[in-house]
Amino acid sequence: MATTHERPSTSLRRTGIGGRLFRAAVTVHTVAAFGQPVFAGVYLTGEIGGLDWHTRGADIVFSLGLLQAAAGAAAWARTRSLWPISLSVLIVAAEAG
C-alpha cells in the first residue's frame, strides 16, 4: 500500500496589496463605465443637464482607467504577471478612442 504526502496547493498565489488595489480599481472603474449609458440616456430623453453628467462621467471613467493602469503596474511589480497592466492600458486606449 502506497502512501501519499499531500501538500497544500500553491496554485493560488497571494497577490498582496497590489492585487487588492488592482481589484478595487477594476471594480470602481467597471461601475463608473456602466453608468455612462445611463447618463447618455438621460440626455437623450431631453434633459439638457444629462450632457454635463455624461461629460463628467467620461472624465471620471478615463481617470479611473488611468488609476487602474497604475494599480495594474503595482500588481505587475508584485506578481510579475503582465496581463493586469497590458489589459488596463488596452481598455484605457479603447475608452479614449
PDB file of N, CA and C in Angstrom:
ATOM      1  N   MET A   1       0.839  -1.154   0.000  1.00  0.00           N
ATOM      2  CA  MET A   1       0.000   0.000   0.000  1.00  0.00           C
ATOM      3  C   MET A   1       0.898   1.236   0.000  1.00  0.00           C
ATOM      4  N   ALA A   2       0.667   2.094  -0.955  1.00  0.00           N
ATOM      5  CA  ALA A   2       1.475   3.301  -1.097  1.00  0.00           C
ATOM      6  C   ALA A   2       0.813   4.460  -0.353  1.00  0.00           C
ATOM      7  N   THR A   3       1.625   5.252   0.261  1.00  0.00           N
ATOM      8  CA  THR A   3       1.089   6.434   0.949  1.00  0.00           C
ATOM      9  C   THR A   3       1.489   7.680   0.159  1.00  0.00           C
ATOM     10  N   THR A   4       0.654   8.657   0.261  1.00  0.00           N
ATOM     11  CA  THR A   4       0.958   9.921  -0.418  1.00  0.00           C
ATOM     12  C   THR A   4       1.070  11.011   0.630  1.00  0.00           C
ATOM     13  N   HIS A   5       1.959  11.878   0.387  1.00  0.00           N
ATOM     14  CA  HIS A   5       2.129  13.037   1.262  1.00  0.00           C
ATOM     15  C   HIS A   5       1.585  14.248   0.515  1.00  0.00           C
ATOM     16  N   GLU A   6       0.437  14.699   0.972  1.00  0.00           N
ATOM     17  CA  GLU A   6      -0.204  15.816   0.289  1.00  0.00           C
ATOM     18  C   GLU A   6       0.293  17.135   0.859  1.00  0.00           C
ATOM     19  N   ARG A   7       0.561  18.030  -0.039  1.00  0.00           N
ATOM     20  CA  ARG A   7       0.954  19.373   0.351  1.00  0.00           C
ATOM     21  C   ARG A   7      -0.144  20.336  -0.074  1.00  0.00           C
ATOM     22  N   PRO A   8      -0.256  21.459   0.574  1.00  0.00           N
ATOM     23  CA  PRO A   8      -1.264  22.431   0.153  1.00  0.00           C
ATOM     24  C   PRO A   8      -0.966  22.935  -1.257  1.00  0.00           C
ATOM     25  N   SER A   9      -2.015  23.252  -1.949  1.00  0.00           N
ATOM     26  CA  SER A   9      -1.866  23.736  -3.319  1.00  0.00           C
ATOM     27  C   SER A   9      -1.189  25.093  -3.342  1.00  0.00           C
ATOM     28  N   THR A  10      -0.283  25.245  -4.263  1.00  0.00           N
ATOM     29  CA  THR A  10       0.392  26.535  -4.420  1.00  0.00           C
ATOM     30  C   THR A  10      -0.095  27.261  -5.661  1.00  0.00           C
ATOM     31  N   SER A  11      -1.193  26.765  -6.249  1.00  0.00           N
ATOM     32  CA  SER A  11      -1.679  27.395  -7.472  1.00  0.00           C
ATOM     33  C   SER A  11      -2.317  28.761  -7.186  1.00  0.00           C
ATOM     34  N   LEU A  12      -2.838  28.962  -5.990  1.00  0.00           N
ATOM     35  CA  LEU A  12      -3.404  30.255  -5.636  1.00  0.00           C
ATOM     36  C   LEU A  12      -2.322  31.099  -4.980  1.00  0.00           C
ATOM     37  N   ARG A  13      -1.855  32.084  -5.714  1.00  0.00           N
ATOM     38  CA  ARG A  13      -0.799  32.930  -5.186  1.00  0.00           C
ATOM     39  C   ARG A  13      -1.409  34.092  -4.427  1.00  0.00           C
ATOM     40  N   ARG A  14      -0.763  34.482  -3.400  1.00  0.00           N
ATOM     41  CA  ARG A  14      -1.202  35.671  -2.680  1.00  0.00           C
ATOM     42  C   ARG A  14      -0.758  36.896  -3.456  1.00  0.00           C
ATOM     43  N   THR A  15      -1.711  37.771  -3.725  1.00  0.00           N
ATOM     44  CA  THR A  15      -1.375  38.940  -4.521  1.00  0.00           C
ATOM     45  C   THR A  15      -1.010  40.130  -3.653  1.00  0.00           C
ATOM     46  N   GLY A  16      -1.366  40.113  -2.400  1.00  0.00           N
ATOM     47  CA  GLY A  16      -0.995  41.198  -1.512  1.00  0.00           C
ATOM     48  C   GLY A  16      -1.745  42.479  -1.807  1.00  0.00           C
ATOM     49  N   ILE A  17      -1.159  43.579  -1.408  1.00  0.00           N
ATOM     50  CA  ILE A  17      -1.812  44.869  -1.523  1.00  0.00           C
ATOM     51  C   ILE A  17      -1.947  45.308  -2.976  1.00  0.00           C
ATOM     52  N   GLY A  18      -0.994  44.933  -3.832  1.00  0.00           N
ATOM     53  CA  GLY A  18      -1.079  45.294  -5.245  1.00  0.00           C
ATOM     54  C   GLY A  18      -2.274  44.656  -5.927  1.00  0.00           C
ATOM     55  N   GLY A  19      -2.513  43.389  -5.638  1.00  0.00           N
ATOM     56  CA  GLY A  19      -3.660  42.692  -6.219  1.00  0.00           C
ATOM     57  C   GLY A  19      -4.977  43.219  -5.694  1.00  0.00           C
ATOM     58  N   ARG A  20      -5.021  43.525  -4.423  1.00  0.00           N
ATOM     59  CA  ARG A  20      -6.250  44.083  -3.843  1.00  0.00           C
ATOM     60  C   ARG A  20      -6.537  45.466  -4.396  1.00  0.00           C
ATOM     61  N   LEU A  21      -5.499  46.270  -4.553  1.00  0.00           N
ATOM     62  CA  LEU A  21      -5.663  47.596  -5.123  1.00  0.00           C
ATOM     63  C   LEU A  21      -6.133  47.495  -6.571  1.00  0.00           C
ATOM     64  N   PHE A  22      -5.582  46.555  -7.318  1.00  0.00           N
ATOM     65  CA  PHE A  22      -5.990  46.360  -8.702  1.00  0.00           C
ATOM     66  C   PHE A  22      -7.443  45.912  -8.766  1.00  0.00           C
ATOM     67  N   ARG A  23      -7.841  44.993  -7.915  1.00  0.00           N
ATOM     68  CA  ARG A  23      -9.223  44.505  -7.901  1.00  0.00           C
ATOM     69  C   ARG A  23     -10.194  45.622  -7.557  1.00  0.00           C
ATOM     70  N   ALA A  24      -9.832  46.458  -6.604  1.00  0.00           N
ATOM     71  CA  ALA A  24     -10.690  47.585  -6.238  1.00  0.00           C
ATOM     72  C   ALA A  24     -10.789  48.596  -7.373  1.00  0.00           C
ATOM     73  N   ALA A  25      -9.676  48.871  -8.045  1.00  0.00           N
ATOM     74  CA  ALA A  25      -9.689  49.818  -9.163  1.00  0.00           C
ATOM     75  C   ALA A  25     -10.534  49.294 -10.312  1.00  0.00           C
ATOM     76  N   VAL A  26     -10.451  48.010 -10.600  1.00  0.00           N
ATOM     77  CA  VAL A  26     -11.252  47.416 -11.668  1.00  0.00           C
ATOM     78  C   VAL A  26     -12.736  47.496 -11.321  1.00  0.00           C
ATOM     79  N   THR A  27     -13.080  47.233 -10.073  1.00  0.00           N
ATOM     80  CA  THR A  27     -14.480  47.275  -9.657  1.00  0.00           C
ATOM     81  C   THR A  27     -15.060  48.678  -9.778  1.00  0.00           C
ATOM     82  N   VAL A  28     -14.351  49.672  -9.271  1.00  0.00           N
ATOM     83  CA  VAL A  28     -14.835  51.048  -9.332  1.00  0.00           C
ATOM     84  C   VAL A  28     -14.906  51.526 -10.788  1.00  0.00           C
ATOM     85  N   HIS A  29     -13.925  51.174 -11.576  1.00  0.00           N
ATOM     86  CA  HIS A  29     -13.905  51.559 -12.988  1.00  0.00           C
ATOM     87  C   HIS A  29     -15.079  50.935 -13.736  1.00  0.00           C
ATOM     88  N   THR A  30     -15.379  49.685 -13.461  1.00  0.00           N
ATOM     89  CA  THR A  30     -16.492  48.998 -14.116  1.00  0.00           C
ATOM     90  C   THR A  30     -17.827  49.628 -13.755  1.00  0.00           C
ATOM     91  N   VAL A  31     -18.021  49.941 -12.488  1.00  0.00           N
ATOM     92  CA  VAL A  31     -19.270  50.578 -12.057  1.00  0.00           C
ATOM     93  C   VAL A  31     -19.441  51.938 -12.733  1.00  0.00           C
ATOM     94  N   ALA A  32     -18.381  52.716 -12.800  1.00  0.00           N
ATOM     95  CA  ALA A  32     -18.458  54.026 -13.450  1.00  0.00           C
ATOM     96  C   ALA A  32     -18.714  53.879 -14.948  1.00  0.00           C
ATOM     97  N   ALA A  33     -18.110  52.893 -15.589  1.00  0.00           N
ATOM     98  CA  ALA A  33     -18.315  52.695 -17.024  1.00  0.00           C
ATOM     99  C   ALA A  33     -19.745  52.276 -17.334  1.00  0.00           C
ATOM    100  N   PHE A  34     -20.356  51.488 -16.453  1.00  0.00           N
ATOM    101  CA  PHE A  34     -21.742  51.104 -16.666  1.00  0.00           C
ATOM    102  C   PHE A  34     -22.703  52.264 -16.431  1.00  0.00           C
ATOM    103  N   GLY A  35     -22.260  53.309 -15.761  1.00  0.00           N
ATOM    104  CA  GLY A  35     -23.092  54.494 -15.579  1.00  0.00           C
ATOM    105  C   GLY A  35     -23.149  55.377 -16.807  1.00  0.00           C
ATOM    106  N   GLN A  36     -22.175  55.277 -17.684  1.00  0.00           N
ATOM    107  CA  GLN A  36     -22.112  56.138 -18.861  1.00  0.00           C
ATOM    108  C   GLN A  36     -23.330  56.016 -19.783  1.00  0.00           C
ATOM    109  N   PRO A  37     -23.800  54.817 -20.115  1.00  0.00           N
ATOM    110  CA  PRO A  37     -25.006  54.741 -20.947  1.00  0.00           C
ATOM    111  C   PRO A  37     -26.235  55.329 -20.261  1.00  0.00           C
ATOM    112  N   VAL A  38     -26.270  55.240 -18.952  1.00  0.00           N
ATOM    113  CA  VAL A  38     -27.385  55.832 -18.209  1.00  0.00           C
ATOM    114  C   VAL A  38     -27.368  57.344 -18.375  1.00  0.00           C
ATOM    115  N   PHE A  39     -26.200  57.948 -18.245  1.00  0.00           N
ATOM    116  CA  PHE A  39     -26.089  59.401 -18.404  1.00  0.00           C
ATOM    117  C   PHE A  39     -26.411  59.823 -19.837  1.00  0.00           C
ATOM    118  N   ALA A  40     -26.000  59.038 -20.809  1.00  0.00           N
ATOM    119  CA  ALA A  40     -26.339  59.343 -22.201  1.00  0.00           C
ATOM    120  C   ALA A  40     -27.839  59.231 -22.420  1.00  0.00           C
ATOM    121  N   GLY A  41     -28.458  58.240 -21.796  1.00  0.00           N
ATOM    122  CA  GLY A  41     -29.905  58.074 -21.912  1.00  0.00           C
ATOM    123  C   GLY A  41     -30.664  59.228 -21.288  1.00  0.00           C
ATOM    124  N   VAL A  42     -30.159  59.746 -20.175  1.00  0.00           N
ATOM    125  CA  VAL A  42     -30.786  60.910 -19.551  1.00  0.00           C
ATOM    126  C   VAL A  42     -30.750  62.094 -20.508  1.00  0.00           C
ATOM    127  N   TYR A  43     -29.642  62.285 -21.193  1.00  0.00           N
ATOM    128  CA  TYR A  43     -29.538  63.381 -22.158  1.00  0.00           C
ATOM    129  C   TYR A  43     -30.475  63.155 -23.348  1.00  0.00           C
ATOM    130  N   LEU A  44     -30.566  61.923 -23.820  1.00  0.00           N
ATOM    131  CA  LEU A  44     -31.398  61.637 -24.982  1.00  0.00           C
ATOM    132  C   LEU A  44     -32.884  61.750 -24.680  1.00  0.00           C
ATOM    133  N   THR A  45     -33.276  61.700 -23.420  1.00  0.00           N
ATOM    134  CA  THR A  45     -34.685  61.882 -23.076  1.00  0.00           C
ATOM    135  C   THR A  45     -35.079  63.350 -23.060  1.00  0.00           C
ATOM    136  N   GLY A  46     -34.121  64.230 -23.234  1.00  0.00           N
ATOM    137  CA  GLY A  46     -34.442  65.645 -23.302  1.00  0.00           C
ATOM    138  C   GLY A  46     -33.919  66.458 -22.142  1.00  0.00           C
ATOM    139  N   GLU A  47     -33.295  65.836 -21.197  1.00  0.00           N
ATOM    140  CA  GLU A  47     -32.730  66.540 -20.044  1.00  0.00           C
ATOM    141  C   GLU A  47     -31.390  67.134 -20.464  1.00  0.00           C
ATOM    142  N   ILE A  48     -31.329  68.457 -20.539  1.00  0.00           N
ATOM    143  CA  ILE A  48     -30.113  69.122 -21.006  1.00  0.00           C
ATOM    144  C   ILE A  48     -28.949  68.883 -20.039  1.00  0.00           C
ATOM    145  N   GLY A  49     -29.222  68.819 -18.749  1.00  0.00           N
ATOM    146  CA  GLY A  49     -28.173  68.576 -17.766  1.00  0.00           C
ATOM    147  C   GLY A  49     -27.536  67.199 -17.905  1.00  0.00           C
ATOM    148  N   GLY A  50     -28.204  66.296 -18.621  1.00  0.00           N
ATOM    149  CA  GLY A  50     -27.657  64.957 -18.817  1.00  0.00           C
ATOM    150  C   GLY A  50     -26.367  64.957 -19.603  1.00  0.00           C
ATOM    151  N   LEU A  51     -26.202  65.967 -20.482  1.00  0.00           N
ATOM    152  CA  LEU A  51     -24.958  66.051 -21.244  1.00  0.00           C
ATOM    153  C   LEU A  51     -23.784  66.375 -20.329  1.00  0.00           C
ATOM    154  N   ASP A  52     -24.015  67.247 -19.353  1.00  0.00           N
ATOM    155  CA  ASP A  52     -22.966  67.535 -18.367  1.00  0.00           C
ATOM    156  C   ASP A  52     -22.629  66.296 -17.548  1.00  0.00           C
ATOM    157  N   TRP A  53     -23.654  65.547 -17.162  1.00  0.00           N
ATOM    158  CA  TRP A  53     -23.420  64.308 -16.416  1.00  0.00           C
ATOM    159  C   TRP A  53     -22.584  63.341 -17.242  1.00  0.00           C
ATOM    160  N   HIS A  54     -22.941  63.230 -18.540  1.00  0.00           N
ATOM    161  CA  HIS A  54     -22.215  62.303 -19.408  1.00  0.00           C
ATOM    162  C   HIS A  54     -20.765  62.762 -19.596  1.00  0.00           C
ATOM    163  N   THR A  55     -20.559  64.074 -19.720  1.00  0.00           N
ATOM    164  CA  THR A  55     -19.200  64.603 -19.877  1.00  0.00           C
ATOM    165  C   THR A  55     -18.367  64.360 -18.628  1.00  0.00           C
ATOM    166  N   ARG A  56     -18.930  64.670 -17.486  1.00  0.00           N
ATOM    167  CA  ARG A  56     -18.204  64.427 -16.227  1.00  0.00           C
ATOM    168  C   ARG A  56     -17.970  62.937 -16.000  1.00  0.00           C
ATOM    169  N   GLY A  57     -18.960  62.131 -16.362  1.00  0.00           N
ATOM    170  CA  GLY A  57     -18.797  60.684 -16.243  1.00  0.00           C
ATOM    171  C   GLY A  57     -17.668  60.166 -17.105  1.00  0.00           C
ATOM    172  N   ALA A  58     -17.547  60.735 -18.310  1.00  0.00           N
ATOM    173  CA  ALA A  58     -16.456  60.311 -19.206  1.00  0.00           C
ATOM    174  C   ALA A  58     -15.104  60.677 -18.613  1.00  0.00           C
ATOM    175  N   ASP A  59     -15.011  61.871 -18.023  1.00  0.00           N
ATOM    176  CA  ASP A  59     -13.755  62.263 -17.389  1.00  0.00           C
ATOM    177  C   ASP A  59     -13.423  61.346 -16.208  1.00  0.00           C
ATOM    178  N   ILE A  60     -14.433  61.004 -15.441  1.00  0.00           N
ATOM    179  CA  ILE A  60     -14.220  60.127 -14.281  1.00  0.00           C
ATOM    180  C   ILE A  60     -13.807  58.725 -14.732  1.00  0.00           C
ATOM    181  N   VAL A  61     -14.482  58.202 -15.751  1.00  0.00           N
ATOM    182  CA  VAL A  61     -14.152  56.859 -16.245  1.00  0.00           C
ATOM    183  C   VAL A  61     -12.725  56.820 -16.783  1.00  0.00           C
ATOM    184  N   PHE A  62     -12.330  57.866 -17.525  1.00  0.00           N
ATOM    185  CA  PHE A  62     -10.967  57.902 -18.052  1.00  0.00           C
ATOM    186  C   PHE A  62      -9.946  57.991 -16.923  1.00  0.00           C
ATOM    187  N   SER A  63     -10.230  58.819 -15.925  1.00  0.00           N
ATOM    188  CA  SER A  63      -9.308  58.938 -14.788  1.00  0.00           C
ATOM    189  C   SER A  63      -9.214  57.635 -14.016  1.00  0.00           C
ATOM    190  N   LEU A  64     -10.343  56.968 -13.834  1.00  0.00           N
ATOM    191  CA  LEU A  64     -10.315  55.677 -13.154  1.00  0.00           C
ATOM    192  C   LEU A  64      -9.578  54.626 -13.984  1.00  0.00           C
ATOM    193  N   GLY A  65      -9.642  54.745 -15.307  1.00  0.00           N
ATOM    194  CA  GLY A  65      -8.874  53.841 -16.167  1.00  0.00           C
ATOM    195  C   GLY A  65      -7.379  54.029 -15.983  1.00  0.00           C
ATOM    196  N   LEU A  66      -6.960  55.283 -15.851  1.00  0.00           N
ATOM    197  CA  LEU A  66      -5.536  55.540 -15.588  1.00  0.00           C
ATOM    198  C   LEU A  66      -5.135  55.018 -14.208  1.00  0.00           C
ATOM    199  N   LEU A  67      -6.024  55.187 -13.233  1.00  0.00           N
ATOM    200  CA  LEU A  67      -5.764  54.639 -11.900  1.00  0.00           C
ATOM    201  C   LEU A  67      -5.675  53.117 -11.957  1.00  0.00           C
ATOM    202  N   GLN A  68      -6.539  52.498 -12.757  1.00  0.00           N
ATOM    203  CA  GLN A  68      -6.498  51.046 -12.915  1.00  0.00           C
ATOM    204  C   GLN A  68      -5.182  50.603 -13.549  1.00  0.00           C
ATOM    205  N   ALA A  69      -4.701  51.372 -14.530  1.00  0.00           N
ATOM    206  CA  ALA A  69      -3.418  51.027 -15.148  1.00  0.00           C
ATOM    207  C   ALA A  69      -2.269  51.145 -14.145  1.00  0.00           C
ATOM    208  N   ALA A  70      -2.333  52.167 -13.286  1.00  0.00           N
ATOM    209  CA  ALA A  70      -1.311  52.313 -12.246  1.00  0.00           C
ATOM    210  C   ALA A  70      -1.396  51.163 -11.244  1.00  0.00           C
ATOM    211  N   ALA A  71      -2.609  50.769 -10.895  1.00  0.00           N
ATOM    212  CA  ALA A  71      -2.774  49.623  -9.986  1.00  0.00           C
ATOM    213  C   ALA A  71      -2.320  48.338 -10.667  1.00  0.00           C
ATOM    214  N   GLY A  72      -2.520  48.243 -11.974  1.00  0.00           N
ATOM    215  CA  GLY A  72      -2.010  47.086 -12.721  1.00  0.00           C
ATOM    216  C   GLY A  72      -0.499  47.027 -12.704  1.00  0.00           C
ATOM    217  N   ALA A  73       0.137  48.203 -12.742  1.00  0.00           N
ATOM    218  CA  ALA A  73       1.597  48.244 -12.647  1.00  0.00           C
ATOM    219  C   ALA A  73       2.059  47.784 -11.268  1.00  0.00           C
ATOM    220  N   ALA A  74       1.306  48.169 -10.229  1.00  0.00           N
ATOM    221  CA  ALA A  74       1.650  47.719  -8.875  1.00  0.00           C
ATOM    222  C   ALA A  74       1.470  46.209  -8.745  1.00  0.00           C
ATOM    223  N   ALA A  75       0.398  45.686  -9.349  1.00  0.00           N
ATOM    224  CA  ALA A  75       0.185  44.234  -9.314  1.00  0.00           C
ATOM    225  C   ALA A  75       1.263  43.513 -10.114  1.00  0.00           C
ATOM    226  N   TRP A  76       1.682  44.108 -11.232  1.00  0.00           N
ATOM    227  CA  TRP A  76       2.743  43.503 -12.034  1.00  0.00           C
ATOM    228  C   TRP A  76       4.051  43.450 -11.253  1.00  0.00           C
ATOM    229  N   ALA A  77       4.336  44.515 -10.504  1.00  0.00           N
ATOM    230  CA  ALA A  77       5.572  44.541  -9.721  1.00  0.00           C
ATOM    231  C   ALA A  77       5.566  43.453  -8.656  1.00  0.00           C
ATOM    232  N   ARG A  78       4.385  43.125  -8.155  1.00  0.00           N
ATOM    233  CA  ARG A  78       4.285  42.126  -7.097  1.00  0.00           C
ATOM    234  C   ARG A  78       4.304  40.702  -7.646  1.00  0.00           C
ATOM    235  N   THR A  79       3.508  40.458  -8.709  1.00  0.00           N
ATOM    236  CA  THR A  79       3.324  39.083  -9.181  1.00  0.00           C
ATOM    237  C   THR A  79       4.126  38.741 -10.418  1.00  0.00           C
ATOM    238  N   ARG A  80       4.697  39.748 -11.084  1.00  0.00           N
ATOM    239  CA  ARG A  80       5.425  39.565 -12.338  1.00  0.00           C
ATOM    240  C   ARG A  80       4.537  38.955 -13.422  1.00  0.00           C
ATOM    241  N   SER A  81       3.250  39.239 -13.324  1.00  0.00           N
ATOM    242  CA  SER A  81       2.301  38.828 -14.343  1.00  0.00           C
ATOM    243  C   SER A  81       1.944  40.067 -15.165  1.00  0.00           C
ATOM    244  N   LEU A  82       2.124  39.985 -16.463  1.00  0.00           N
ATOM    245  CA  LEU A  82       1.993  41.159 -17.319  1.00  0.00           C
ATOM    246  C   LEU A  82       0.556  41.499 -17.690  1.00  0.00           C
ATOM    247  N   TRP A  83      -0.392  40.583 -17.519  1.00  0.00           N
ATOM    248  CA  TRP A  83      -1.736  40.820 -18.005  1.00  0.00           C
ATOM    249  C   TRP A  83      -2.457  41.981 -17.314  1.00  0.00           C
ATOM    250  N   PRO A  84      -2.286  42.274 -16.021  1.00  0.00           N
ATOM    251  CA  PRO A  84      -3.055  43.383 -15.440  1.00  0.00           C
ATOM    252  C   PRO A  84      -2.748  44.731 -16.081  1.00  0.00           C
ATOM    253  N   ILE A  85      -1.488  45.009 -16.285  1.00  0.00           N
ATOM    254  CA  ILE A  85      -1.150  46.313 -16.852  1.00  0.00           C
ATOM    255  C   ILE A  85      -1.449  46.363 -18.346  1.00  0.00           C
ATOM    256  N   SER A  86      -1.214  45.281 -19.067  1.00  0.00           N
ATOM    257  CA  SER A  86      -1.444  45.315 -20.517  1.00  0.00           C
ATOM    258  C   SER A  86      -2.930  45.450 -20.835  1.00  0.00           C
ATOM    259  N   LEU A  87      -3.788  44.719 -20.141  1.00  0.00           N
ATOM    260  CA  LEU A  87      -5.217  44.848 -20.386  1.00  0.00           C
ATOM    261  C   LEU A  87      -5.746  46.205 -19.937  1.00  0.00           C
ATOM    262  N   SER A  88      -5.210  46.736 -18.863  1.00  0.00           N
ATOM    263  CA  SER A  88      -5.653  48.053 -18.395  1.00  0.00           C
ATOM    264  C   SER A  88      -5.309  49.138 -19.403  1.00  0.00           C
ATOM    265  N   VAL A  89      -4.128  49.056 -19.982  1.00  0.00           N
ATOM    266  CA  VAL A  89      -3.730  50.044 -20.985  1.00  0.00           C
ATOM    267  C   VAL A  89      -4.590  49.899 -22.235  1.00  0.00           C
ATOM    268  N   LEU A  90      -4.899  48.686 -22.633  1.00  0.00           N
ATOM    269  CA  LEU A  90      -5.782  48.474 -23.793  1.00  0.00           C
ATOM    270  C   LEU A  90      -7.178  49.018 -23.534  1.00  0.00           C
ATOM    271  N   ILE A  91      -7.698  48.837 -22.342  1.00  0.00           N
ATOM    272  CA  ILE A  91      -9.025  49.366 -22.004  1.00  0.00           C
ATOM    273  C   ILE A  91      -9.026  50.879 -22.030  1.00  0.00           C
ATOM    274  N   VAL A  92      -8.004  51.510 -21.480  1.00  0.00           N
ATOM    275  CA  VAL A  92      -7.917  52.979 -21.495  1.00  0.00           C
ATOM    276  C   VAL A  92      -7.820  53.479 -22.940  1.00  0.00           C
ATOM    277  N   ALA A  93      -7.057  52.790 -23.774  1.00  0.00           N
ATOM    278  CA  ALA A  93      -6.945  53.198 -25.171  1.00  0.00           C
ATOM    279  C   ALA A  93      -8.286  53.052 -25.888  1.00  0.00           C
ATOM    280  N   ALA A  94      -9.024  52.002 -25.601  1.00  0.00           N
ATOM    281  CA  ALA A  94     -10.336  51.811 -26.230  1.00  0.00           C
ATOM    282  C   ALA A  94     -11.319  52.871 -25.756  1.00  0.00           C
ATOM    283  N   GLU A  95     -11.258  53.227 -24.501  1.00  0.00           N
ATOM    284  CA  GLU A  95     -12.162  54.271 -23.989  1.00  0.00           C
ATOM    285  C   GLU A  95     -11.807  55.639 -24.556  1.00  0.00           C
ATOM    286  N   ALA A  96     -10.536  55.885 -24.789  1.00  0.00           N
ATOM    287  CA  ALA A  96     -10.129  57.168 -25.341  1.00  0.00           C
ATOM    288  C   ALA A  96     -10.496  57.276 -26.812  1.00  0.00           C
ATOM    289  N   GLY A  97     -10.575  56.150 -27.488  1.00  0.00           N
ATOM    290  CA  GLY A  97     -10.892  56.163 -28.917  1.00  0.00           C
ATOM    291  C   GLY A  97     -12.321  56.229 -29.136  1.00  0.00           C
TER     292      GLY A  97
END
